[in-house]
Amino acid sequence: VHVLNDNYKAFQYYKKAADKGNHYGLLNVGLSYFNGQGVDKNYGKAFKYLTEAANRGNAIAMDNLAIMY
């Protein structure tokens, strides 16, 4: 089975979920910005999305915010 690795398309789906308040979507948008996968690196936006995911109880986002500090 061939799987196409399309980080930009993945980002678009994560963003749709994030826009609906889904904490996994918020996490993945934040990580995409942090790592520059599918979008340009932007630590300010990464911090914003990871903070929102953490505020919604996402422990992985909390861990990543600790790394950013």
Coordinates of C-alpha atoms in Angstrom, one line a residue:
V1 CA 0.0 0.0 0.0
H2 CA 1.4 3.4 -1.0
V3 CA 0.7 6.2 1.4
L4 CA 1.3 9.8 0.2
N5 CA 3.1 11.9 2.8
D6 CA 1.4 15.3 2.4
N7 CA 2.1 17.5 5.5
Y8 CA 0.2 20.5 4.1
K9 CA -3.0 18.4 3.5
A10 CA -2.6 17.0 7.0
F11 CA -2.3 20.5 8.4
Q12 CA -5.5 21.6 6.7
Y13 CA -7.4 18.7 8.4
Y14 CA -5.8 19.5 11.7
K15 CA -6.8 23.2 11.3
K16 CA -10.4 22.2 10.6
A17 CA -10.6 20.2 13.8
A18 CA -8.8 23.0 15.7
D19 CA -11.3 25.6 14.4
K20 CA -14.1 23.4 16.0
G21 CA -12.3 23.4 19.3
N22 CA -11.0 19.8 19.1
H23 CA -8.0 19.6 21.5
Y24 CA -6.2 17.0 19.3
G25 CA -6.6 19.3 16.3
L26 CA -5.2 22.2 18.4
L27 CA -2.3 20.1 19.4
N28 CA -1.4 19.0 15.9
V29 CA -1.7 22.5 14.5
G30 CA 0.6 23.7 17.3
L31 CA 3.1 20.9 16.6
S32 CA 2.9 21.6 12.8
Y33 CA 3.8 25.2 13.5
F34 CA 6.5 24.2 16.0
N35 CA 8.2 21.7 13.6
G36 CA 7.5 23.5 10.3
Q37 CA 5.6 20.5 8.9
G38 CA 3.1 21.6 6.3
V39 CA 3.5 25.2 7.2
D40 CA 6.4 27.6 7.9
K41 CA 7.8 27.4 11.4
N42 CA 6.1 29.9 13.7
Y43 CA 6.8 29.6 17.4
G44 CA 4.3 32.3 18.3
K45 CA 1.4 30.4 16.6
A46 CA 2.7 27.1 18.0
F47 CA 2.6 28.5 21.5
K48 CA -1.0 29.9 20.9
Y49 CA -2.4 26.6 19.7
L50 CA -0.5 24.4 22.2
T51 CA -1.7 26.7 25.0
E52 CA -5.3 26.3 23.9
A53 CA -5.0 22.5 23.6
A54 CA -3.4 22.4 27.1
N55 CA -6.2 24.6 28.5
R56 CA -8.6 21.9 27.2
G57 CA -6.8 19.2 29.1
N58 CA -4.4 17.8 26.4
A59 CA -1.3 16.5 28.4
I60 CA 0.9 16.2 25.3
A61 CA 0.3 19.9 24.6
M62 CA 1.3 20.6 28.3
D63 CA 4.5 18.7 27.8
N64 CA 5.4 20.6 24.6
L65 CA 4.7 23.9 26.3
A66 CA 7.1 23.0 29.1
I67 CA 9.7 22.3 26.4
M68 CA 9.1 25.7 24.8
Y69 CA 9.7 27.5 28.2

